[in-house]
Structure formats: C-alpha cells, structure tokens
PDB file of C-alpha atoms in Angstrom:
ATOM      1  CA  UNK A   5     -20.925  -2.497 -51.169  1.00 77.00           C
ATOM      2  CA  UNK A   6     -19.239   0.533 -50.337  1.00 88.00           C
ATOM      3  CA  UNK A   7     -21.799   0.927 -47.540  1.00 91.00           C
ATOM      4  CA  UNK A   8     -20.980  -2.003 -45.722  1.00 92.00           C
ATOM      5  CA  UNK A   9     -16.894  -1.695 -46.138  1.00 93.00           C
ATOM      6  CA  UNK A  10     -17.722   2.121 -45.041  1.00 93.00           C
ATOM      7  CA  UNK A  11     -19.183   0.161 -41.909  1.00 94.00           C
ATOM      8  CA  UNK A  12     -16.773  -2.755 -41.095  1.00 93.00           C
ATOM      9  CA  UNK A  13     -13.529   0.224 -41.356  1.00 94.00           C
ATOM     10  CA  UNK A  14     -15.699   2.083 -38.753  1.00 95.00           C
ATOM     11  CA  UNK A  15     -16.756  -0.298 -36.618  1.00 95.00           C
ATOM     12  CA  UNK A  16     -13.255  -1.479 -36.719  1.00 96.00           C
ATOM     13  CA  UNK A  17     -11.623   1.435 -36.138  1.00 95.00           C
ATOM     14  CA  UNK A  18     -13.999   1.881 -32.703  1.00 94.00           C
ATOM     15  CA  UNK A  19     -13.254  -1.578 -31.731  1.00 95.00           C
ATOM     16  CA  UNK A  20      -9.618  -0.412 -31.502  1.00 96.00           C
ATOM     17  CA  UNK A  21      -9.659   3.017 -30.266  1.00 94.00           C
ATOM     18  CA  UNK A  22     -11.974   1.099 -27.336  1.00 94.00           C
ATOM     19  CA  UNK A  23      -8.965  -1.292 -26.558  1.00 96.00           C
ATOM     20  CA  UNK A  24      -6.265   0.675 -27.042  1.00 95.00           C
ATOM     21  CA  UNK A  25      -7.515   3.072 -24.327  1.00 94.00           C
ATOM     22  CA  UNK A  26      -8.910   0.313 -21.995  1.00 95.00           C
ATOM     23  CA  UNK A  27      -5.411  -0.767 -22.603  1.00 96.00           C
ATOM     24  CA  UNK A  28      -3.989   2.550 -21.476  1.00 96.00           C
ATOM     25  CA  UNK A  29      -5.991   2.984 -18.646  1.00 96.00           C
ATOM     26  CA  UNK A  30      -5.289  -0.489 -17.792  1.00 96.00           C
ATOM     27  CA  UNK A  31      -1.335  -0.154 -18.035  1.00 97.00           C
ATOM     28  CA  UNK A  32      -1.427   3.409 -16.206  1.00 96.00           C
ATOM     29  CA  UNK A  33      -2.964   2.173 -13.469  1.00 96.00           C
ATOM     30  CA  UNK A  34      -0.610  -0.771 -12.844  1.00 96.00           C
ATOM     31  CA  UNK A  35       1.900   1.476 -12.970  1.00 96.00           C
ATOM     32  CA  UNK A  36       0.873   4.399 -10.703  1.00 95.00           C
ATOM     33  CA  UNK A  37      -0.400   1.285  -8.258  1.00 95.00           C
ATOM     34  CA  UNK A  38       3.311  -0.134  -8.492  1.00 95.00           C
ATOM     35  CA  UNK A  39       4.650   3.676  -7.520  1.00 94.00           C
ATOM     36  CA  UNK A  40       2.737   3.825  -5.107  1.00 94.00           C
ATOM     37  CA  UNK A  41       3.433   0.898  -3.311  1.00 94.00           C
ATOM     38  CA  UNK A  42       7.017   2.013  -3.711  1.00 92.00           C
ATOM     39  CA  UNK A  43       6.819   5.347  -2.106  1.00 91.00           C
ATOM     40  CA  UNK A  44       4.957   3.055   0.896  1.00 91.00           C
ATOM     41  CA  UNK A  45       7.349   0.497   1.414  1.00 89.00           C
ATOM     42  CA  UNK A  46       9.951   3.426   1.675  1.00 87.00           C
ATOM     43  CA  UNK A  47       7.926   4.730   4.702  1.00 84.00           C
ATOM     44  CA  UNK A  48       7.143   1.240   5.385  1.00 82.00           C
ATOM     45  CA  UNK A  49      10.872   0.649   6.189  1.00 79.00           C
ATOM     46  CA  UNK A  50      11.623   4.480   7.487  1.00 75.00           C
ATOM     47  CA  UNK A  51       8.708   4.381   9.916  1.00 65.00           C
ATOM     48  CA  UNK A  52       8.621   6.339  13.411  1.00 58.00           C
ATOM     49  CA  UNK A  53       8.406   3.315  15.599  1.00 56.00           C
ATOM     50  CA  UNK A  54      11.312   1.156  13.688  1.00 58.00           C
ATOM     51  CA  UNK A  55      13.845   3.021  14.934  1.00 51.00           C
ATOM     52  CA  UNK A  56      12.907   2.221  18.287  1.00 51.00           C
ATOM     53  CA  UNK A  57      11.614  -1.341  17.918  1.00 48.00           C
ATOM     54  CA  UNK A  58      11.398  -2.738  22.041  1.00 48.00           C
ATOM     55  CA  UNK A  59      13.968  -5.818  22.880  1.00 48.00           C
ATOM     56  CA  UNK A  60      14.398  -5.913  26.658  1.00 48.00           C
ATOM     57  CA  UNK A  61      13.189  -7.951  29.074  1.00 44.00           C
ATOM     58  CA  UNK A  62      10.512  -5.274  30.674  1.00 39.00           C
ATOM     59  CA  UNK A  63       9.084  -4.436  27.246  1.00 38.00           C
ATOM     60  CA  UNK A  64       8.694  -8.000  26.337  1.00 41.00           C
ATOM     61  CA  UNK A  65       5.840  -8.211  29.319  1.00 37.00           C
ATOM     62  CA  UNK A  66       3.908  -5.581  27.953  1.00 36.00           C
ATOM     63  CA  UNK A  67       4.360  -6.368  24.204  1.00 38.00           C
ATOM     64  CA  UNK A  68       1.764  -9.652  25.280  1.00 37.00           C
ATOM     65  CA  UNK A  69      -1.160  -7.165  26.621  1.00 37.00           C
ATOM     66  CA  UNK A  70      -0.370  -5.430  22.965  1.00 37.00           C
ATOM     67  CA  UNK A  71      -0.738  -8.475  21.382  1.00 37.00           C
ATOM     68  CA  UNK A  72      -4.641  -8.468  21.169  1.00 36.00           C
ATOM     69  CA  UNK A  73      -5.139  -6.276  18.373  1.00 37.00           C
ATOM     70  CA  UNK A  74      -5.347  -8.042  14.845  1.00 38.00           C
ATOM     71  CA  UNK A  75      -2.513  -7.533  12.476  1.00 41.00           C
ATOM     72  CA  UNK A  76      -4.031  -5.925   9.956  1.00 43.00           C
ATOM     73  CA  UNK A  77      -5.697  -3.549  11.801  1.00 44.00           C
ATOM     74  CA  UNK A  78      -3.333  -0.253  11.188  1.00 47.00           C
ATOM     75  CA  UNK A  79      -3.442   3.144  13.630  1.00 48.00           C
ATOM     76  CA  UNK A  80      -3.295   6.335  12.980  1.00 45.00           C
ATOM     77  CA  UNK A  81      -0.265   8.260  13.380  1.00 45.00           C
ATOM     78  CA  UNK A  82      -1.662  11.055  14.513  1.00 45.00           C
ATOM     79  CA  UNK A  83      -5.480  10.665  15.711  1.00 50.00           C
ATOM     80  CA  UNK A  84      -6.353  13.884  14.628  1.00 51.00           C
ATOM     81  CA  UNK A  85      -5.302  13.960  11.332  1.00 63.00           C
ATOM     82  CA  UNK A  86      -7.971  11.932   9.513  1.00 60.00           C
ATOM     83  CA  UNK A  87      -5.928  11.553   6.222  1.00 64.00           C
ATOM     84  CA  UNK A  88      -2.734  10.422   8.006  1.00 76.00           C
ATOM     85  CA  UNK A  89      -0.883   7.188   7.366  1.00 82.00           C
ATOM     86  CA  UNK A  90      -1.317   4.636   9.510  1.00 82.00           C
ATOM     87  CA  UNK A  91       0.807   1.792  10.130  1.00 80.00           C
ATOM     88  CA  UNK A  92       1.222  -1.495  12.317  1.00 81.00           C
ATOM     89  CA  UNK A  93       4.620  -3.007  14.027  1.00 80.00           C
ATOM     90  CA  UNK A  94       4.842  -6.489  14.478  1.00 82.00           C
ATOM     91  CA  UNK A  95       7.737  -8.663  15.794  1.00 81.00           C
ATOM     92  CA  UNK A  96       7.894 -12.600  14.270  1.00 83.00           C
ATOM     93  CA  UNK A  97       5.468 -14.020  16.921  1.00 77.00           C
ATOM     94  CA  UNK A  98       2.728 -11.613  16.344  1.00 77.00           C
ATOM     95  CA  UNK A  99       2.987  -9.062  18.705  1.00 73.00           C
ATOM     96  CA  UNK A 100       2.342  -5.201  17.932  1.00 74.00           C
ATOM     97  CA  UNK A 101       5.621  -3.406  19.155  1.00 67.00           C
ATOM     98  CA  UNK A 102       5.332   0.447  19.571  1.00 59.00           C
ATOM     99  CA  UNK A 103       7.552   3.055  20.112  1.00 49.00           C
ATOM    100  CA  UNK A 104      10.098   2.945  23.059  1.00 44.00           C
ATOM    101  CA  UNK A 105      13.709   4.693  23.722  1.00 37.00           C
ATOM    102  CA  UNK A 106      16.725   2.689  22.092  1.00 44.00           C
ATOM    103  CA  UNK A 107      15.629  -0.040  19.543  1.00 50.00           C
ATOM    104  CA  UNK A 108      17.146  -0.485  16.109  1.00 53.00           C
ATOM    105  CA  UNK A 109      16.789  -0.015  12.003  1.00 66.00           C
ATOM    106  CA  UNK A 110      15.175  -2.403   9.818  1.00 74.00           C
ATOM    107  CA  UNK A 111      16.690  -4.019   7.038  1.00 79.00           C
ATOM    108  CA  UNK A 112      16.493  -6.671   3.966  1.00 82.00           C
ATOM    109  CA  UNK A 113      12.943  -5.160   3.509  1.00 84.00           C
ATOM    110  CA  UNK A 114      10.920  -7.252   1.393  1.00 88.00           C
ATOM    111  CA  UNK A 115       7.381  -6.202   0.043  1.00 89.00           C
ATOM    112  CA  UNK A 116       5.198  -9.130   0.653  1.00 91.00           C
ATOM    113  CA  UNK A 117       2.235  -7.408  -0.801  1.00 91.00           C
ATOM    114  CA  UNK A 118      -0.611  -4.593  -1.367  1.00 93.00           C
ATOM    115  CA  UNK A 119      -4.410  -4.434  -1.603  1.00 93.00           C
ATOM    116  CA  UNK A 120      -6.641  -1.180  -1.284  1.00 94.00           C
ATOM    117  CA  UNK A 121      -9.249  -0.870   1.616  1.00 92.00           C
ATOM    118  CA  UNK A 122     -12.105   1.623   2.928  1.00 90.00           C
ATOM    119  CA  UNK A 123     -11.688   3.359   6.218  1.00 86.00           C
ATOM    120  CA  UNK A 124     -15.395   3.569   7.887  1.00 86.00           C
ATOM    121  CA  UNK A 125     -15.880   7.139   6.595  1.00 87.00           C
ATOM    122  CA  UNK A 126     -15.205   5.624   2.865  1.00 88.00           C
ATOM    123  CA  UNK A 127     -11.715   6.742   2.481  1.00 90.00           C
ATOM    124  CA  UNK A 128      -9.719   4.270   0.243  1.00 92.00           C
ATOM    125  CA  UNK A 129      -6.352   3.077   1.698  1.00 93.00           C
ATOM    126  CA  UNK A 130      -3.648   1.748  -0.006  1.00 94.00           C
ATOM    127  CA  UNK A 131      -2.371  -1.156   2.443  1.00 93.00           C
ATOM    128  CA  UNK A 132       1.430  -2.972   1.903  1.00 94.00           C
ATOM    129  CA  UNK A 133       2.902  -5.789   3.592  1.00 90.00           C
ATOM    130  CA  UNK A 134       6.454  -5.692   4.351  1.00 90.00           C
ATOM    131  CA  UNK A 135       9.016  -7.882   6.532  1.00 90.00           C
ATOM    132  CA  UNK A 136      12.752  -7.054   7.393  1.00 86.00           C
ATOM    133  CA  UNK A 137      14.971  -7.882   9.658  1.00 83.00           C
ATOM    134  CA  UNK A 138      16.402  -5.803  12.509  1.00 73.00           C
ATOM    135  CA  UNK A 139      18.756  -6.822  14.694  1.00 69.00           C
ATOM    136  CA  UNK A 140      19.102  -6.870  18.964  1.00 64.00           C
ATOM    137  CA  UNK A 141      21.589  -4.838  20.138  1.00 62.00           C
ATOM    138  CA  UNK A 142      23.252  -8.061  20.969  1.00 73.00           C
ATOM    139  CA  UNK A 143      23.590  -8.284  17.351  1.00 75.00           C
ATOM    140  CA  UNK A 144      20.593 -11.417  17.479  1.00 76.00           C
ATOM    141  CA  UNK A 145      18.415 -11.198  14.036  1.00 82.00           C
ATOM    142  CA  UNK A 146      14.831 -10.164  14.841  1.00 80.00           C
ATOM    143  CA  UNK A 147      12.241 -10.805  12.026  1.00 86.00           C
ATOM    144  CA  UNK A 148       9.493  -7.583  11.863  1.00 85.00           C
ATOM    145  CA  UNK A 149       6.480  -7.101   9.552  1.00 87.00           C
ATOM    146  CA  UNK A 150       4.733  -3.551   9.223  1.00 85.00           C
ATOM    147  CA  UNK A 151       1.727  -3.320   7.717  1.00 87.00           C
ATOM    148  CA  UNK A 152       1.518   0.601   5.828  1.00 89.00           C
ATOM    149  CA  UNK A 153      -1.621   2.405   4.896  1.00 91.00           C
ATOM    150  CA  UNK A 154      -1.600   5.341   3.133  1.00 92.00           C
ATOM    151  CA  UNK A 155      -4.630   7.677   1.614  1.00 92.00           C
ATOM    152  CA  UNK A 156      -5.420   6.661  -1.828  1.00 93.00           C
ATOM    153  CA  UNK A 157      -8.249   9.083  -2.680  1.00 92.00           C
ATOM    154  CA  UNK A 158      -5.584  10.918  -5.203  1.00 92.00           C
ATOM    155  CA  UNK A 159      -5.155   7.728  -7.194  1.00 94.00           C
ATOM    156  CA  UNK A 160      -8.475   6.844  -7.627  1.00 94.00           C
ATOM    157  CA  UNK A 161      -9.215  10.726  -8.352  1.00 94.00           C
ATOM    158  CA  UNK A 162      -6.575  10.826 -10.908  1.00 94.00           C
ATOM    159  CA  UNK A 163      -7.733   7.241 -12.502  1.00 95.00           C
ATOM    160  CA  UNK A 164     -11.302   8.854 -12.876  1.00 95.00           C
ATOM    161  CA  UNK A 165      -9.900  11.621 -14.758  1.00 95.00           C
ATOM    162  CA  UNK A 166      -8.099   9.172 -17.345  1.00 94.00           C
ATOM    163  CA  UNK A 167     -10.876   7.295 -17.581  1.00 93.00           C
ATOM    164  CA  UNK A 168     -12.779  10.656 -18.796  1.00 94.00           C
ATOM    165  CA  UNK A 169     -10.367  11.966 -20.832  1.00 93.00           C
ATOM    166  CA  UNK A 170     -10.632   8.254 -22.646  1.00 89.00           C
ATOM    167  CA  UNK A 171     -14.190   8.680 -22.693  1.00 85.00           C
TER     168      UNK A 171
END
C-alpha cells in the first residue's frame, strides 16, 4: 500500500514538473517572440527608404516597373552581408517603393502580423508586416506597408538552450 502511494506521489510530482517546464518554455518563447517583433516593428518604422519614399510623377512610372516584385520577397539591405536585415516597402497600390531623394516619414504604424521563414541556406528569419500612413509634401496621406525580416538564429539558439536546461 505504501509502495503504491509513493509511486503515485512520484508520478504526480513528475507530471507537475513536466507541465510546469512546458508551460514555462511556452511563456518564455511567447515573450521572446513578442520582444523580437516589437524591435522589428521599430526597425521597420525607420527603414532607410521610409525617409525617402518616391512621390513625384516621374517616380510613379518607375514604380510600375518595380511592381513585378512579390509582396513577401524581402530584399537584402546589404548584398554582401548574409546576416543583414531585409525589407520590402510597398504603397497601397502594391507597387514596391525604392529609395530616392526627398520623401516622407511613416506615422501611425500598426503591426499586422509576424511569421517565421527560412532562407535557401536554412537560416531562420522572423518577419513582421506593418502598415503606416505617410503624408506627401502637399499633405495627401499615402498608405504604406513594410515587410521587415531579421535573422532569428539567436532566438532559436536561446530556446534550444532553455529546452535543454528544462530537460
């Protein structure tokens, strides 16, 4: 009888530890992903092109040629750096915007979501999609969306070490 009680207590403690560790892991993962998303939203709001969004009639013609780029295909900010953040900036009409002289600042930034992806070399990336409003020099509002991607290797490394510690 005491053997059954001891076994029941040990199994209960083991179950509590497993559920507790799994819960702690999921909570820490959720918090880290939210923190990473928040930092990416700040970066997306201040991407270099956002200070120089093309607005003039001459750039509208060149914007049509850039529209062939898919909405969720971030380009590297520095081609030689495989760890560089990547981003795509699009106007409401779906046309990709590129840096030019002059421009505007993004305001009323609203995060629309985040997801994980992998590059061809297997490097994990965290992507956020934000929407904001910019004003032309004549005061007209323009809707702008930014897809911003950054390396997430450190996050997965940290979560792997946490899982190992809980194990």
